[in-house]
Tab-separated table of C-alpha atoms and ligand atoms in Angstrom:
chain	number	residue	atom	x	y	z
A	1383	UNK	CA	164.010	119.219	61.642
A	1384	UNK	CA	161.544	122.081	61.665
A	1385	UNK	CA	163.635	124.150	64.126
A	1386	UNK	CA	166.628	123.609	61.859
A	1387	UNK	CA	164.769	124.835	58.781
A	1388	UNK	CA	163.486	127.849	60.740
A	1389	UNK	CA	167.102	128.767	61.553
A	1390	UNK	CA	168.299	128.146	57.991
A	1391	UNK	CA	165.598	130.471	56.640
A	1392	UNK	CA	166.114	133.084	59.358
A	1393	UNK	CA	169.622	133.367	57.885
A	1394	UNK	CA	168.587	133.173	54.204
A	1395	UNK	CA	165.882	135.806	54.686
A	1396	UNK	CA	168.247	138.096	56.581
A	1397	UNK	CA	170.793	137.632	53.771
A	1398	UNK	CA	168.212	139.071	51.363
A	1399	UNK	CA	168.994	142.492	52.830
A	1400	UNK	CA	172.442	142.428	51.186
A	1401	UNK	CA	170.593	143.277	47.944
A	1402	UNK	CA	169.847	146.706	49.469
A	1403	UNK	CA	173.440	147.510	50.523
A	1404	UNK	CA	174.846	149.882	47.910
A	1405	UNK	CA	178.507	150.032	46.885
A	1406	UNK	CA	180.466	152.954	45.469
A	1407	UNK	CA	181.116	151.088	42.199
A	1408	UNK	CA	178.579	151.274	39.388
A	1409	UNK	CA	177.409	148.607	36.972
A	1410	UNK	CA	179.608	148.293	33.869
A	1411	UNK	CA	177.118	150.443	31.899
A	1412	UNK	CA	177.288	153.165	34.566
A	1413	UNK	CA	173.486	153.188	34.907
A	1414	UNK	CA	173.441	152.873	38.709
A	1415	UNK	CA	175.553	151.814	41.664
A	1416	UNK	CA	175.989	148.103	42.294
A	1417	UNK	CA	174.570	146.374	45.372
A	1418	UNK	CA	176.558	143.902	47.446
A	1419	UNK	CA	174.286	140.950	46.648
A	1420	UNK	CA	174.735	141.135	42.883
A	1421	UNK	CA	178.436	141.991	43.446
A	1422	UNK	CA	178.819	138.723	45.372
A	1423	UNK	CA	177.245	136.818	42.483
A	1424	UNK	CA	179.512	138.467	39.946
A	1425	UNK	CA	182.589	137.637	42.034
A	1426	UNK	CA	181.591	133.977	42.323
A	1427	UNK	CA	181.272	133.949	38.526
A	1428	UNK	CA	184.727	135.564	38.298
A	1429	UNK	CA	186.110	132.662	40.359
A	1430	UNK	CA	184.456	130.124	38.073
A	1431	UNK	CA	185.728	131.746	34.866
A	1432	UNK	CA	189.176	132.894	36.052
A	1433	UNK	CA	190.109	129.694	37.884
A	1434	UNK	CA	193.170	129.347	35.623
A	1435	UNK	CA	194.607	132.526	37.191
A	1436	UNK	CA	194.797	130.934	40.655
A	1437	UNK	CA	197.943	129.462	42.158
A	1438	UNK	CA	198.287	125.653	42.026
A	1439	UNK	CA	196.343	124.042	44.869
A	1440	UNK	CA	193.655	126.722	45.162
A	1441	UNK	CA	190.259	125.050	45.612
A	1442	UNK	CA	187.881	127.068	43.413
A	1443	UNK	CA	184.762	125.584	45.010
A	1444	UNK	CA	185.939	126.893	48.407
A	1445	UNK	CA	186.797	130.261	46.833
A	1446	UNK	CA	183.266	130.462	45.413
A	1447	UNK	CA	181.747	129.667	48.831
A	1448	UNK	CA	183.921	132.328	50.450
A	1449	UNK	CA	182.860	134.932	47.899
A	1450	UNK	CA	179.173	134.072	48.340
A	1451	UNK	CA	179.353	134.983	52.048
A	1452	UNK	CA	182.216	137.513	52.159
A	1453	UNK	CA	180.077	140.664	52.225
A	1454	UNK	CA	177.173	139.570	54.469
A	1455	UNK	CA	178.528	141.653	57.366
A	1456	UNK	CA	177.723	144.726	55.264
A	1457	UNK	CA	174.055	144.201	56.163
A	1458	UNK	CA	174.977	145.767	59.515
A	1459	UNK	CA	178.072	147.789	58.653
A	1460	UNK	CA	177.497	148.936	55.071
A	1461	UNK	CA	180.079	148.847	52.308
A	1462	UNK	CA	183.293	150.730	53.044
A	1463	UNK	CA	184.592	152.015	49.687
A	1464	UNK	CA	188.249	151.127	49.187
A	1465	UNK	CA	189.200	154.676	48.151
A	1466	UNK	CA	187.146	156.470	50.874
A	1467	UNK	CA	188.789	158.313	53.816
A	1468	UNK	CA	192.015	158.567	51.848
A	1469	UNK	CA	192.136	154.764	51.532
A	1470	UNK	CA	192.295	154.193	55.302
A	1471	UNK	CA	188.686	153.445	56.342
A	1472	UNK	CA	188.760	149.892	55.065
A	1473	UNK	CA	191.365	148.585	57.501
A	1474	UNK	CA	190.427	150.682	60.552
A	1475	UNK	CA	190.000	148.898	63.886
A	1476	UNK	CA	186.513	150.312	64.398
A	1477	UNK	CA	185.323	148.941	61.034
A	1478	UNK	CA	186.897	145.550	61.738
A	1479	UNK	CA	185.273	145.336	65.186
A	1480	UNK	CA	181.879	146.294	63.779
A	1481	UNK	CA	182.247	143.654	61.060
A	1482	UNK	CA	183.153	141.033	63.638
A	1483	UNK	CA	180.023	141.823	65.681
A	1484	UNK	CA	177.971	141.663	62.490
A	1485	UNK	CA	179.424	138.237	61.723
A	1486	UNK	CA	178.494	137.066	65.247
A	1487	UNK	CA	174.918	138.174	64.731
A	1488	UNK	CA	174.352	137.097	61.128
A	1489	UNK	CA	176.106	133.700	61.085
A	1490	UNK	CA	174.632	133.180	64.570
A	1491	UNK	CA	171.183	132.926	62.984
A	1492	UNK	CA	172.177	129.563	61.474
A	1493	UNK	CA	172.081	126.115	63.125
A	1494	UNK	CA	175.323	125.656	65.106
A	1495	UNK	CA	177.138	123.415	62.634
A	1496	UNK	CA	176.517	125.760	59.693
A	1497	UNK	CA	177.186	128.849	61.812
A	1498	UNK	CA	180.612	127.497	62.725
A	1499	UNK	CA	181.454	126.412	59.169
A	1500	UNK	CA	180.482	129.691	57.509
A	1501	UNK	CA	181.978	131.862	60.263
A	1502	UNK	CA	185.273	129.993	59.891
A	1503	UNK	CA	185.134	130.521	56.128
A	1504	UNK	CA	184.495	134.270	56.599
A	1505	UNK	CA	187.320	134.526	59.166
A	1506	UNK	CA	189.624	132.803	56.675
A	1507	UNK	CA	188.640	135.282	53.941
A	1508	UNK	CA	189.224	138.248	56.250
A	1509	UNK	CA	192.625	136.961	57.416
A	1510	UNK	CA	193.689	136.643	53.750
A	1511	UNK	CA	196.479	134.171	54.522
A	1512	UNK	CA	195.479	130.859	52.941
A	1513	UNK	CA	195.867	130.460	49.156
A	1514	UNK	CA	192.074	130.204	48.750
A	1515	UNK	CA	191.497	133.465	50.664
A	1516	UNK	CA	194.323	135.289	48.888
A	1517	UNK	CA	192.811	134.407	45.501
A	1518	UNK	CA	189.305	135.361	46.675
A	1519	UNK	CA	190.634	138.767	47.815
A	1520	UNK	CA	192.340	139.285	44.449
A	1521	UNK	CA	189.018	138.811	42.677
A	1522	UNK	CA	187.223	141.107	45.154
A	1523	UNK	CA	189.779	143.811	44.313
A	1524	UNK	CA	189.866	143.344	40.556
A	1525	UNK	CA	186.122	143.426	39.866
A	1526	UNK	CA	185.668	147.149	40.727
A	1527	UNK	CA	188.710	147.971	38.569
A	1528	UNK	CA	187.022	146.285	35.616
A	1529	UNK	CA	183.735	148.090	36.369
A	1530	UNK	CA	185.588	151.417	36.436
A	1531	UNK	CA	187.286	150.602	33.131
A	1532	UNK	CA	183.946	149.691	31.558
A	1533	UNK	CA	182.087	152.728	32.891
A	1534	UNK	CA	184.722	155.305	31.985
A	1535	UNK	CA	186.588	155.856	35.256
A	1536	UNK	CA	183.843	155.511	37.877
A	1537	UNK	CA	185.086	155.753	41.476
A	1538	UNK	CA	188.629	156.755	40.379
A	1539	UNK	CA	187.230	160.089	39.224
A	1540	UNK	CA	184.861	160.399	42.205
A	1541	UNK	CA	187.683	159.845	44.732
A	1542	UNK	CA	190.521	161.467	42.728
A	1543	UNK	CA	192.556	158.269	42.693
A	1544	UNK	CA	196.130	158.337	41.349
A	1545	UNK	CA	198.010	155.505	39.622
A	1546	UNK	CA	200.153	155.136	42.771
A	1547	UNK	CA	197.093	154.834	45.011
A	1548	UNK	CA	195.537	152.285	42.665
A	1549	UNK	CA	198.758	150.272	42.822
A	1550	UNK	CA	199.111	150.411	46.638
A	1551	UNK	CA	195.438	150.017	47.641
A	1552	UNK	CA	194.321	147.616	44.925
A	1553	UNK	CA	197.054	146.389	42.594
A	1554	UNK	CA	199.262	144.900	45.302
A	1555	UNK	CA	196.364	142.751	46.557
A	1556	UNK	CA	195.317	141.623	43.083
A	1557	UNK	CA	198.916	140.725	42.298
A	1558	UNK	CA	199.259	138.697	45.500
A	1559	UNK	CA	196.688	136.113	44.385
A	1560	UNK	CA	196.622	136.636	40.617
A	1561	UNK	CA	199.849	138.262	39.385
A	1562	UNK	CA	199.346	137.664	35.646
A	1563	UNK	CA	195.831	139.071	35.927
A	1564	UNK	CA	197.063	142.308	37.497
A	1565	UNK	CA	199.767	142.685	34.828
A	1566	UNK	CA	197.069	142.489	32.177
A	1567	UNK	CA	194.564	144.751	33.952
A	1568	UNK	CA	197.187	147.360	34.946
A	1569	UNK	CA	197.984	147.901	31.259
A	1570	UNK	CA	194.314	148.663	30.612
A	1571	UNK	CA	194.203	151.245	33.414
A	1572	UNK	CA	197.103	153.312	32.024
A	1573	UNK	CA	194.862	155.461	29.850
A	1574	UNK	CA	193.005	156.757	32.941
A	1575	UNK	CA	196.074	157.849	34.857
A	1576	UNK	CA	197.994	160.101	32.488
B	1127	UNK	CA	197.199	134.263	27.238
B	1128	UNK	CA	196.071	137.792	26.488
B	1129	UNK	CA	193.493	136.601	23.935
B	1130	UNK	CA	192.201	134.163	26.535
B	1131	UNK	CA	191.788	136.897	29.153
B	1132	UNK	CA	190.047	139.121	26.577
B	1133	UNK	CA	187.513	136.332	25.990
B	1134	UNK	CA	187.078	135.622	29.709
B	1135	UNK	CA	186.323	139.307	30.351
B	1136	UNK	CA	184.103	139.657	27.276
B	1137	UNK	CA	181.936	137.058	29.026
B	1138	UNK	CA	182.264	138.496	32.566
B	1139	UNK	CA	181.430	142.008	31.357
B	1140	UNK	CA	178.466	140.760	29.346
B	1141	UNK	CA	177.278	138.850	32.440
B	1142	UNK	CA	177.128	142.188	34.280
B	1143	UNK	CA	173.943	142.929	32.309
B	1144	UNK	CA	172.086	140.245	34.301
B	1145	UNK	CA	171.961	142.798	37.136
B	1146	UNK	CA	169.577	144.834	34.971
B	1147	UNK	CA	167.165	141.976	34.169
B	1148	UNK	CA	164.155	142.376	36.463
B	1149	UNK	CA	162.069	139.500	37.804
B	1150	UNK	CA	158.406	139.498	38.866
B	1151	UNK	CA	159.354	138.603	42.455
B	1152	UNK	CA	160.203	141.364	44.921
B	1153	UNK	CA	162.838	141.492	47.634
B	1154	UNK	CA	161.685	140.000	50.945
B	1155	UNK	CA	160.906	143.512	52.240
B	1156	UNK	CA	158.746	144.241	49.178
B	1157	UNK	CA	160.706	147.435	48.449
B	1158	UNK	CA	161.373	146.666	44.776
B	1159	UNK	CA	161.521	143.815	42.279
B	1160	UNK	CA	164.529	141.527	42.373
B	1161	UNK	CA	167.039	141.357	39.514
B	1162	UNK	CA	168.353	138.093	38.116
B	1163	UNK	CA	171.962	138.725	39.203
B	1164	UNK	CA	171.198	139.094	42.895
B	1165	UNK	CA	168.652	136.264	42.575
B	1166	UNK	CA	171.438	134.003	41.286
B	1167	UNK	CA	173.582	134.923	44.296
B	1168	UNK	CA	170.754	134.212	46.705
B	1169	UNK	CA	170.112	130.814	45.112
B	1170	UNK	CA	173.773	129.842	45.380
B	1171	UNK	CA	173.579	130.762	49.071
B	1172	UNK	CA	170.419	128.633	49.358
B	1173	UNK	CA	172.390	125.675	47.983
B	1174	UNK	CA	175.191	126.249	50.493
B	1175	UNK	CA	172.832	126.507	53.478
B	1176	UNK	CA	170.209	123.919	52.449
B	1177	UNK	CA	172.658	121.236	51.318
B	1178	UNK	CA	171.176	118.846	53.902
B	1179	UNK	CA	167.883	118.892	51.953
B	1180	UNK	CA	169.501	117.354	48.854
B	1181	UNK	CA	169.298	113.670	47.948
B	1182	UNK	CA	172.360	111.551	48.777
B	1183	UNK	CA	175.020	111.917	46.091
B	1184	UNK	CA	174.138	115.470	45.064
B	1185	UNK	CA	177.337	117.491	44.570
B	1186	UNK	CA	176.601	120.894	46.137
B	1187	UNK	CA	179.606	122.557	44.517
B	1188	UNK	CA	178.233	121.600	41.086
B	1189	UNK	CA	174.763	122.781	42.123
B	1190	UNK	CA	176.242	126.142	43.123
B	1191	UNK	CA	178.036	126.472	39.769
B	1192	UNK	CA	174.824	125.616	37.929
B	1193	UNK	CA	172.876	128.237	39.862
B	1194	UNK	CA	175.520	130.905	39.218
B	1195	UNK	CA	175.019	130.545	35.440
B	1196	UNK	CA	171.419	129.303	35.183
B	1197	UNK	CA	169.823	132.674	34.351
B	1198	UNK	CA	172.462	134.220	32.047
B	1199	UNK	CA	170.290	133.567	28.980
B	1200	UNK	CA	167.847	136.130	30.415
B	1201	UNK	CA	170.257	138.851	29.260
B	1202	UNK	CA	168.779	138.240	25.785
B	1203	UNK	CA	165.385	136.729	26.582
B	1204	UNK	CA	164.334	138.397	29.854
B	1205	UNK	CA	162.795	136.645	32.830
B	1206	UNK	CA	159.627	134.695	32.093
B	1207	UNK	CA	157.530	134.767	35.298
B	1208	UNK	CA	156.382	131.301	36.289
B	1209	UNK	CA	152.746	132.383	36.792
B	1210	UNK	CA	152.507	134.547	33.634
B	1211	UNK	CA	150.391	133.524	30.600
B	1212	UNK	CA	148.344	131.203	32.798
B	1213	UNK	CA	151.517	129.331	33.782
B	1214	UNK	CA	152.287	128.267	30.195
B	1215	UNK	CA	154.857	130.803	28.946
B	1216	UNK	CA	157.749	129.234	30.817
B	1217	UNK	CA	157.814	125.937	28.934
B	1218	UNK	CA	156.790	127.218	25.479
B	1219	UNK	CA	158.868	126.122	22.485
B	1220	UNK	CA	159.503	129.714	21.393
B	1221	UNK	CA	160.941	130.650	24.797
B	1222	UNK	CA	163.114	127.531	24.859
B	1223	UNK	CA	164.464	128.207	21.363
B	1224	UNK	CA	165.242	131.831	22.222
B	1225	UNK	CA	167.045	130.710	25.388
B	1226	UNK	CA	169.087	128.189	23.427
B	1227	UNK	CA	170.194	130.913	20.956
B	1228	UNK	CA	171.067	133.151	23.914
B	1229	UNK	CA	173.184	130.371	25.416
B	1230	UNK	CA	175.001	129.975	22.065
B	1231	UNK	CA	175.817	133.681	22.017
B	1232	UNK	CA	176.678	134.262	25.688
B	1233	UNK	CA	178.678	131.109	26.495
B	1234	UNK	CA	180.217	131.507	23.022
B	1235	UNK	CA	182.036	134.606	24.261
B	1236	UNK	CA	184.257	132.380	26.432
B	1237	UNK	CA	187.416	130.494	25.402
B	1238	UNK	CA	186.349	127.159	23.863
B	1239	UNK	CA	187.102	124.950	26.879
B	1240	UNK	CA	185.128	127.137	29.273
B	1241	UNK	CA	182.351	127.703	26.730
B	1242	UNK	CA	181.863	123.954	26.418
B	1243	UNK	CA	182.010	123.314	30.178
B	1244	UNK	CA	179.531	126.037	31.125
B	1245	UNK	CA	177.186	125.349	28.207
B	1246	UNK	CA	177.076	121.676	29.234
B	1247	UNK	CA	176.314	122.709	32.817
B	1248	UNK	CA	173.489	124.994	31.623
B	1249	UNK	CA	172.085	122.263	29.350
B	1250	UNK	CA	172.145	119.881	32.328
B	1251	UNK	CA	170.261	122.407	34.459
B	1252	UNK	CA	167.645	122.958	31.750
B	1253	UNK	CA	167.120	119.227	31.173
B	1254	UNK	CA	166.502	118.780	34.917
B	1255	UNK	CA	167.255	115.079	34.871
B	1256	UNK	CA	170.447	114.583	36.899
B	1257	UNK	CA	170.212	114.706	40.724
B	1258	UNK	CA	172.318	117.919	40.780
B	1259	UNK	CA	170.014	119.663	38.283
B	1260	UNK	CA	166.836	118.424	39.983
B	1261	UNK	CA	168.016	119.876	43.305
B	1262	UNK	CA	169.100	123.158	41.642
B	1263	UNK	CA	165.628	123.469	40.056
B	1264	UNK	CA	163.979	122.854	43.441
B	1265	UNK	CA	165.895	125.771	44.929
B	1266	UNK	CA	165.084	127.987	41.926
B	1267	UNK	CA	161.390	127.259	42.519
B	1268	UNK	CA	161.364	127.623	46.300
B	1269	UNK	CA	163.116	130.989	46.585
B	1270	UNK	CA	160.271	133.045	45.040
B	1271	UNK	CA	157.794	131.214	47.309
B	1272	UNK	CA	159.806	132.356	50.335
B	1273	UNK	CA	160.010	135.922	48.956
B	1274	UNK	CA	156.220	135.947	48.484
B	1275	UNK	CA	155.715	134.671	52.047
B	1276	UNK	CA	158.051	137.359	53.398
B	1277	UNK	CA	156.528	140.202	51.378
B	1278	UNK	CA	152.869	139.360	52.078
B	1279	UNK	CA	151.783	137.463	48.981
B	1280	UNK	CA	153.731	139.163	46.178
B	1281	UNK	CA	153.249	137.608	42.756
B	1282	UNK	CA	150.500	135.240	43.993
B	1283	UNK	CA	148.236	138.255	44.415
B	1284	UNK	CA	149.459	139.916	41.212
B	1285	UNK	CA	148.743	136.798	39.107
B	1286	UNK	CA	145.696	135.502	41.087
B	1287	UNK	CA	147.417	132.218	41.868
B	1288	UNK	CA	145.400	129.424	43.540
B	1289	UNK	CA	146.703	126.744	45.908
B	1290	UNK	CA	146.238	124.181	43.119
B	1291	UNK	CA	148.280	126.270	40.661
B	1292	UNK	CA	151.021	126.758	43.242
B	1293	UNK	CA	151.134	122.995	43.740
B	1294	UNK	CA	151.206	122.102	40.033
B	1295	UNK	CA	153.509	124.881	38.755
B	1296	UNK	CA	155.876	125.121	41.709
B	1297	UNK	CA	155.309	122.601	44.489
B	1298	UNK	CA	155.718	119.510	42.309
B	1299	UNK	CA	159.149	120.733	41.168
B	1300	UNK	CA	160.324	121.679	44.655
B	1301	UNK	CA	159.183	118.292	45.955
B	1302	UNK	CA	161.061	116.461	43.201
B	1303	UNK	CA	164.470	117.585	44.489
B	1304	UNK	CA	163.685	118.563	48.091
B	1305	UNK	CA	160.529	116.806	49.316
B	1306	UNK	CA	160.916	117.629	53.032
B	1307	UNK	CA	161.528	121.262	52.162
B	1308	UNK	CA	158.291	121.502	50.180
B	1309	UNK	CA	156.314	119.837	53.007
B	1310	UNK	CA	157.599	122.524	55.363
B	1311	UNK	CA	157.114	125.458	52.969
B	1312	UNK	CA	153.651	124.305	51.797
B	1313	UNK	CA	152.407	124.507	55.404
B	1314	UNK	CA	153.550	128.148	55.548
B	1315	UNK	CA	151.672	129.009	52.336
B	1316	UNK	CA	148.288	127.782	53.648
B	1317	UNK	CA	147.362	131.141	55.172
B	1318	UNK	CA	147.507	132.795	51.734
B	1319	UNK	CA	145.220	130.337	49.970
B	1320	UNK	CA	142.052	130.146	52.091
C	1796	CA	CA1	183.750	143.464	48.989
């Protein structure tokens, strides 16, 4: 009992460090960059509020759980901005291997049963093949687009992003899990890419 | 469809402001105060990881949803530290009325069906009577205790909190939804209250 709680809190206290991992995207008011802890909260709220955009059969409670843990590996690896390194850093083998080692370490802090459950959930998110993971990824991709729209261009300006790059790096993945959502958001982005 | 998405994003963009509401509690490393957005994420993760501390019949997915929205009213009202005003500010009628008006405004941004669902979930959390809400409240009370333990005393020092005040303002509520958890955490707090 006590050893179990020690392990549960070793994980929860380590997770606290995600609040100090900074992303490229700013808050909607542009006042500062967003951290990955508050980003994870916002995404879980996206799932709750945009559940009607998911394909039939998507389990929103599982999507929310996935989004709560999806960025924990950034405690070791940092956030890799989607538009950095000409849009290639995010899917590089070296980043994926580092994230896998981070997952070993961080989920490994938990009692075995929880470690296995949450690691499997993170692996499912990363693989982006199940309907739940595909929808979770769509939300993870759409939230920075909305932040950029709200803050007047944000990382699109910083990284010189074109409409074609937005479509190929971001839009395609939003559309995969939430096609009507991307149709609606794409329209809003047009003003920034003329 | 489009009007519905406009309302969903009016709410999600307004919710972004919770990342700028600062709490009394610091991060575990003491580097800065915590904001209510990242706090809400951490609490949802607490629910996921500490599910085995809940009473039989508690629905953890509902608890997580409750915790994701529980602090949104602070966008208008701010965080009221539990130990401020001699421990009385938190339950004052004026604070509760202001929070209720904030809930009207913020959940009112949503489409009617979602506004009603999430407002009912927030009301349930505030009433703290159902098993789901009682467990959610226990987690909301225990997380700052853990942050204070990690950061070397934190708000206990700032507000001159005694062991008796910790028990009556915090411990009683943790114990109501998670009695074994409070037994374990209380032991850890002893060193700070000699
Ligand atoms: Ca992410």
